[in-house]
PDB file of C-alpha atoms in Angstrom:
ATOM      1  CA  MET A  27      15.734  -5.448   4.994  1.00  0.00           C
ATOM      2  CA  ASP A  28      17.807  -2.884   6.818  1.00  0.00           C
ATOM      3  CA  ASP A  29      18.873   0.486   5.519  1.00  0.00           C
ATOM      4  CA  THR A  30      21.193   1.527   8.279  1.00  0.00           C
ATOM      5  CA  THR A  31      22.143   4.749   6.511  1.00  0.00           C
ATOM      6  CA  ARG A  32      18.650   6.034   7.136  1.00  0.00           C
ATOM      7  CA  GLY A  33      17.795   4.001  10.234  1.00  0.00           C
ATOM      8  CA  VAL A  34      15.082   2.093   8.313  1.00  0.00           C
ATOM      9  CA  ARG A  35      14.250  -1.560   8.916  1.00  0.00           C
ATOM     10  CA  ILE A  36      11.468  -3.472   7.167  1.00  0.00           C
ATOM     11  CA  ARG A  37       9.904  -6.359   9.072  1.00  0.00           C
ATOM     12  CA  ARG A  38       6.790  -8.523   8.930  1.00  0.00           C
ATOM     13  CA  GLY A  39       3.848  -6.873  10.595  1.00  0.00           C
ATOM     14  CA  GLY A  40       1.170  -8.355  12.787  1.00  0.00           C
ATOM     15  CA  ARG A  41      -1.833  -7.632  14.970  1.00  0.00           C
ATOM     16  CA  ALA A  42       0.296  -5.672  17.481  1.00  0.00           C
ATOM     17  CA  ASP A  43       0.911  -3.064  14.751  1.00  0.00           C
ATOM     18  CA  ALA A  44      -2.785  -2.203  14.407  1.00  0.00           C
ATOM     19  CA  PRO A  45      -2.699   0.927  16.618  1.00  0.00           C
ATOM     20  CA  ALA A  46       0.295   2.338  14.720  1.00  0.00           C
ATOM     21  CA  VAL A  47      -1.259   1.600  11.312  1.00  0.00           C
ATOM     22  CA  LEU A  48      -4.570   3.173  12.372  1.00  0.00           C
ATOM     23  CA  ASP A  49      -2.664   6.255  13.575  1.00  0.00           C
ATOM     24  CA  MET A  50      -0.896   6.475  10.191  1.00  0.00           C
ATOM     25  CA  LEU A  51      -4.199   6.163   8.337  1.00  0.00           C
ATOM     26  CA  ASP A  52      -5.871   8.801  10.535  1.00  0.00           C
ATOM     27  CA  ALA A  53      -2.937  11.170  10.020  1.00  0.00           C
ATOM     28  CA  ALA A  54      -3.017  10.531   6.258  1.00  0.00           C
ATOM     29  CA  VAL A  55      -6.716  11.452   6.116  1.00  0.00           C
ATOM     30  CA  ALA A  56      -6.037  14.668   8.061  1.00  0.00           C
ATOM     31  CA  TRP A  57      -3.008  15.484   5.871  1.00  0.00           C
ATOM     32  CA  MET A  58      -4.998  14.955   2.669  1.00  0.00           C
ATOM     33  CA  ASN A  59      -7.901  17.027   3.996  1.00  0.00           C
ATOM     34  CA  ASP A  60      -5.506  19.845   4.946  1.00  0.00           C
ATOM     35  CA  ARG A  61      -4.328  19.848   1.313  1.00  0.00           C
ATOM     36  CA  GLY A  62      -7.921  20.050   0.041  1.00  0.00           C
ATOM     37  CA  ASN A  63      -8.229  16.354  -0.850  1.00  0.00           C
ATOM     38  CA  THR A  64     -11.445  15.158   0.749  1.00  0.00           C
ATOM     39  CA  GLU A  65     -12.268  12.604  -1.946  1.00  0.00           C
ATOM     40  CA  GLN A  66      -9.478  10.038  -1.760  1.00  0.00           C
ATOM     41  CA  TRP A  67     -10.124   8.698   1.756  1.00  0.00           C
ATOM     42  CA  GLY A  68     -12.940  11.011   2.819  1.00  0.00           C
ATOM     43  CA  THR A  69     -12.970  13.229   5.891  1.00  0.00           C
ATOM     44  CA  THR A  70     -13.660  10.746   8.681  1.00  0.00           C
ATOM     45  CA  PRO A  71     -10.595   9.430  10.509  1.00  0.00           C
ATOM     46  CA  PHE A  72     -10.067   5.813   9.512  1.00  0.00           C
ATOM     47  CA  SER A  73     -10.286   4.641  13.135  1.00  0.00           C
ATOM     48  CA  GLU A  74     -13.787   6.168  13.354  1.00  0.00           C
ATOM     49  CA  LYS A  75     -15.121   4.662  10.122  1.00  0.00           C
ATOM     50  CA  PRO A  76     -17.471   1.711  10.568  1.00  0.00           C
ATOM     51  CA  GLY A  77     -15.324  -1.375  10.049  1.00  0.00           C
ATOM     52  CA  GLY A  78     -12.080   0.619   9.746  1.00  0.00           C
ATOM     53  CA  ALA A  79     -10.331  -0.976  12.713  1.00  0.00           C
ATOM     54  CA  ASP A  80     -11.588  -4.436  11.712  1.00  0.00           C
ATOM     55  CA  LEU A  81     -10.236  -3.971   8.184  1.00  0.00           C
ATOM     56  CA  VAL A  82      -6.802  -3.056   9.534  1.00  0.00           C
ATOM     57  CA  ASP A  83      -6.920  -6.083  11.831  1.00  0.00           C
ATOM     58  CA  ARG A  84      -7.725  -8.345   8.853  1.00  0.00           C
ATOM     59  CA  TYR A  85      -4.930  -6.763   6.803  1.00  0.00           C
ATOM     60  CA  LEU A  86      -2.468  -7.499   9.596  1.00  0.00           C
ATOM     61  CA  THR A  87      -3.611 -11.056  10.267  1.00  0.00           C
ATOM     62  CA  GLU A  88      -4.933 -12.463   6.972  1.00  0.00           C
ATOM     63  CA  ASN A  89      -2.543 -10.845   4.487  1.00  0.00           C
ATOM     64  CA  LEU A  90       1.205 -10.220   4.224  1.00  0.00           C
ATOM     65  CA  PRO A  91       1.856  -7.002   6.177  1.00  0.00           C
ATOM     66  CA  TYR A  92       5.232  -5.266   6.266  1.00  0.00           C
ATOM     67  CA  ILE A  93       6.211  -2.433   8.555  1.00  0.00           C
ATOM     68  CA  ALA A  94       9.009   0.049   7.894  1.00  0.00           C
ATOM     69  CA  GLU A  95      10.515   1.142  11.176  1.00  0.00           C
ATOM     70  CA  VAL A  96      12.615   4.237  11.693  1.00  0.00           C
ATOM     71  CA  ASP A  97      14.828   3.927  14.722  1.00  0.00           C
ATOM     72  CA  GLY A  98      12.595   1.119  16.033  1.00  0.00           C
ATOM     73  CA  THR A  99       9.281   2.956  15.600  1.00  0.00           C
ATOM     74  CA  PRO A 100       6.650   1.906  13.002  1.00  0.00           C
ATOM     75  CA  ALA A 101       6.700   4.596  10.327  1.00  0.00           C
ATOM     76  CA  ALA A 102       5.041   3.065   7.238  1.00  0.00           C
ATOM     77  CA  ALA A 103       3.039  -0.015   6.307  1.00  0.00           C
ATOM     78  CA  LEU A 104       2.445  -2.071   3.192  1.00  0.00           C
ATOM     79  CA  VAL A 105       0.027  -4.980   2.882  1.00  0.00           C
ATOM     80  CA  LEU A 106       0.328  -7.602   0.146  1.00  0.00           C
ATOM     81  CA  ASP A 107      -2.295 -10.135  -0.870  1.00  0.00           C
ATOM     82  CA  SER A 108      -2.676 -12.671  -3.654  1.00  0.00           C
ATOM     83  CA  GLU A 109      -5.537 -10.776  -5.296  1.00  0.00           C
ATOM     84  CA  PRO A 110      -7.388  -7.439  -5.244  1.00  0.00           C
ATOM     85  CA  ASP A 111      -9.964  -6.752  -2.579  1.00  0.00           C
ATOM     86  CA  PRO A 112     -12.994  -8.851  -3.582  1.00  0.00           C
ATOM     87  CA  ARG A 113     -15.245  -5.865  -2.770  1.00  0.00           C
ATOM     88  CA  ALA A 114     -13.484  -3.752  -5.425  1.00  0.00           C
ATOM     89  CA  PRO A 115     -14.662  -3.785  -9.041  1.00  0.00           C
ATOM     90  CA  ILE A 116     -11.326  -5.261 -10.135  1.00  0.00           C
ATOM     91  CA  ALA A 117     -10.957  -8.708 -11.647  1.00  0.00           C
ATOM     92  CA  PRO A 118      -8.210 -10.958 -10.323  1.00  0.00           C
ATOM     93  CA  ALA A 119      -5.392 -11.514 -12.800  1.00  0.00           C
ATOM     94  CA  ASP A 120      -5.425 -14.613 -14.985  1.00  0.00           C
ATOM     95  CA  GLU A 121      -2.088 -15.641 -13.448  1.00  0.00           C
ATOM     96  CA  PRO A 122      -0.634 -15.716  -9.929  1.00  0.00           C
ATOM     97  CA  GLU A 123      -0.091 -12.230  -8.583  1.00  0.00           C
ATOM     98  CA  ARG A 124       0.790 -10.212  -5.530  1.00  0.00           C
ATOM     99  CA  TYR A 125      -1.449  -7.231  -4.910  1.00  0.00           C
ATOM    100  CA  VAL A 126      -0.648  -4.153  -2.832  1.00  0.00           C
ATOM    101  CA  ARG A 127      -3.742  -3.655  -0.684  1.00  0.00           C
ATOM    102  CA  LEU A 128      -2.382  -0.803   1.444  1.00  0.00           C
ATOM    103  CA  LEU A 129       0.536   1.593   1.454  1.00  0.00           C
ATOM    104  CA  VAL A 130       0.613   4.323   4.098  1.00  0.00           C
ATOM    105  CA  SER A 131       3.336   6.250   5.877  1.00  0.00           C
ATOM    106  CA  ASP A 132       3.674   8.513   8.855  1.00  0.00           C
ATOM    107  CA  ARG A 133       3.416  11.992   7.326  1.00  0.00           C
ATOM    108  CA  ARG A 134       5.816  13.355   9.957  1.00  0.00           C
ATOM    109  CA  LEU A 135       8.545  11.355   8.213  1.00  0.00           C
ATOM    110  CA  ALA A 136       7.784  12.535   4.675  1.00  0.00           C
ATOM    111  CA  GLY A 137      10.897  12.687   2.549  1.00  0.00           C
ATOM    112  CA  ARG A 138      12.418   9.522   4.038  1.00  0.00           C
ATOM    113  CA  ASN A 139      11.224   7.505   0.990  1.00  0.00           C
ATOM    114  CA  LEU A 140       9.532   4.928   3.189  1.00  0.00           C
ATOM    115  CA  GLY A 141       6.873   4.169   0.573  1.00  0.00           C
ATOM    116  CA  SER A 142       9.620   3.641  -2.001  1.00  0.00           C
ATOM    117  CA  ALA A 143      11.443   1.264   0.343  1.00  0.00           C
ATOM    118  CA  LEU A 144       8.263  -0.716   0.971  1.00  0.00           C
ATOM    119  CA  LEU A 145       7.414  -0.917  -2.736  1.00  0.00           C
ATOM    120  CA  ALA A 146      10.933  -2.197  -3.458  1.00  0.00           C
ATOM    121  CA  HIS A 147      10.396  -4.748  -0.685  1.00  0.00           C
ATOM    122  CA  ALA A 148       7.081  -5.775  -2.303  1.00  0.00           C
ATOM    123  CA  VAL A 149       8.920  -6.425  -5.571  1.00  0.00           C
ATOM    124  CA  GLU A 150      11.467  -8.588  -3.728  1.00  0.00           C
ATOM    125  CA  GLU A 151       8.747 -10.506  -1.868  1.00  0.00           C
ATOM    126  CA  THR A 152       6.921 -11.084  -5.158  1.00  0.00           C
ATOM    127  CA  ARG A 153      10.153 -12.345  -6.727  1.00  0.00           C
ATOM    128  CA  ARG A 154      10.887 -14.608  -3.716  1.00  0.00           C
ATOM    129  CA  ALA A 155       7.420 -16.143  -4.082  1.00  0.00           C
ATOM    130  CA  GLY A 156       8.183 -16.944  -7.733  1.00  0.00           C
ATOM    131  CA  VAL A 157       5.356 -14.670  -8.860  1.00  0.00           C
ATOM    132  CA  ARG A 158       5.818 -12.497 -11.938  1.00  0.00           C
ATOM    133  CA  LEU A 159       3.011  -9.949 -11.509  1.00  0.00           C
ATOM    134  CA  LEU A 160       2.685  -7.232  -8.867  1.00  0.00           C
ATOM    135  CA  ARG A 161      -0.382  -5.005  -9.045  1.00  0.00           C
ATOM    136  CA  VAL A 162      -1.821  -2.098  -7.110  1.00  0.00           C
ATOM    137  CA  ASP A 163      -4.851   0.140  -7.404  1.00  0.00           C
ATOM    138  CA  CYS A 164      -5.117   3.723  -6.325  1.00  0.00           C
ATOM    139  CA  TRP A 165      -7.199   6.850  -6.449  1.00  0.00           C
ATOM    140  CA  ALA A 166      -6.998   8.350  -9.933  1.00  0.00           C
ATOM    141  CA  GLY A 167      -8.401  11.784  -9.052  1.00  0.00           C
ATOM    142  CA  GLY A 168      -6.554  14.918  -8.063  1.00  0.00           C
ATOM    143  CA  GLY A 169      -4.744  15.277 -11.351  1.00  0.00           C
ATOM    144  CA  GLY A 170      -3.363  11.733 -11.237  1.00  0.00           C
ATOM    145  CA  GLU A 171      -0.569  12.500  -8.754  1.00  0.00           C
ATOM    146  CA  LEU A 172      -0.856   9.121  -7.035  1.00  0.00           C
ATOM    147  CA  VAL A 173      -0.910   7.280 -10.362  1.00  0.00           C
ATOM    148  CA  ALA A 174       2.282   9.141 -11.314  1.00  0.00           C
ATOM    149  CA  TYR A 175       3.855   8.110  -7.993  1.00  0.00           C
ATOM    150  CA  TYR A 176       3.338   4.438  -8.818  1.00  0.00           C
ATOM    151  CA  GLU A 177       4.560   4.959 -12.373  1.00  0.00           C
ATOM    152  CA  ARG A 178       7.815   6.381 -10.938  1.00  0.00           C
ATOM    153  CA  HIS A 179       8.136   3.094  -9.052  1.00  0.00           C
ATOM    154  CA  GLY A 180       7.953   0.900 -12.151  1.00  0.00           C
ATOM    155  CA  PHE A 181       4.210   0.339 -12.439  1.00  0.00           C
ATOM    156  CA  THR A 182       2.260   0.764 -15.679  1.00  0.00           C
ATOM    157  CA  PRO A 183      -1.422   1.796 -15.746  1.00  0.00           C
ATOM    158  CA  THR A 184      -3.622  -1.030 -17.014  1.00  0.00           C
ATOM    159  CA  GLU A 185      -7.301  -0.335 -16.379  1.00  0.00           C
ATOM    160  CA  THR A 186      -9.483   2.306 -14.799  1.00  0.00           C
ATOM    161  CA  PHE A 187     -12.558   1.682 -12.674  1.00  0.00           C
ATOM    162  CA  LEU A 188     -15.215   3.470 -10.678  1.00  0.00           C
ATOM    163  CA  ALA A 189     -16.174   2.477  -7.159  1.00  0.00           C
ATOM    164  CA  GLY A 190     -19.358   4.519  -6.941  1.00  0.00           C
ATOM    165  CA  SER A 191     -18.086   7.956  -7.976  1.00  0.00           C
ATOM    166  CA  TRP A 192     -14.516   7.234  -6.771  1.00  0.00           C
ATOM    167  CA  PRO A 193     -12.154   7.052  -9.791  1.00  0.00           C
ATOM    168  CA  GLY A 194      -9.557   4.306  -9.555  1.00  0.00           C
ATOM    169  CA  GLN A 195      -6.576   3.119 -11.554  1.00  0.00           C
ATOM    170  CA  VAL A 196      -5.054  -0.361 -11.583  1.00  0.00           C
ATOM    171  CA  LEU A 197      -1.322  -0.509 -12.251  1.00  0.00           C
ATOM    172  CA  ALA A 198       0.933  -3.509 -12.860  1.00  0.00           C
ATOM    173  CA  GLN A 199       4.613  -4.301 -12.741  1.00  0.00           C
ATOM    174  CA  ARG A 200       6.296  -7.360 -14.235  1.00  0.00           C
ATOM    175  CA  VAL A 201       8.759  -8.916 -11.811  1.00  0.00           C
ATOM    176  CA  LEU A 202      11.673 -10.970 -13.050  1.00  0.00           C
ATOM    177  CA  THR A 203      11.902 -14.164 -11.049  1.00  0.00           C
ATOM    178  CA  ALA A 204      15.195 -15.681  -9.966  1.00  0.00           C
ATOM    179  CA  ARG A 205      16.409 -18.561 -12.086  1.00  0.00           C
TER     180      ARG A 205
END
């Protein structure tokens, strides 16, 4: 997908994108912490967390990663899978699904709607696969701002969960498949 009016191109990601994705995650942690949010992703840069770099590597090699580039530079990432993370207290759906495992953007490009573009791309990829269900989970704390973000993108809250003391929300979107 190209959005030449904004210089945005979405492409498949891969292992070579790991440094850029780790930088985005580290910057997101710092940005959240600067805003007083130390609960969503903690206070340790993602690249310094035990297993953080390995997780990103697995996302980029074992799942369906997509990178939004702005003027040729990775600026946001989305990772799709066919089920939720098995370590999460979330049951797989009772039908085929696509599951957003990660959505992160370069905070220096806030306002470019890169997350929106990637979520729209996820809907299209789900449709292309002939799958009718797209789900995501997110942090439900902080007044529910992230839940509201996904609701604005067509998702509906379905179930809540706790991962330790971390409050989470699962959201789903029905995708019309091509006939």
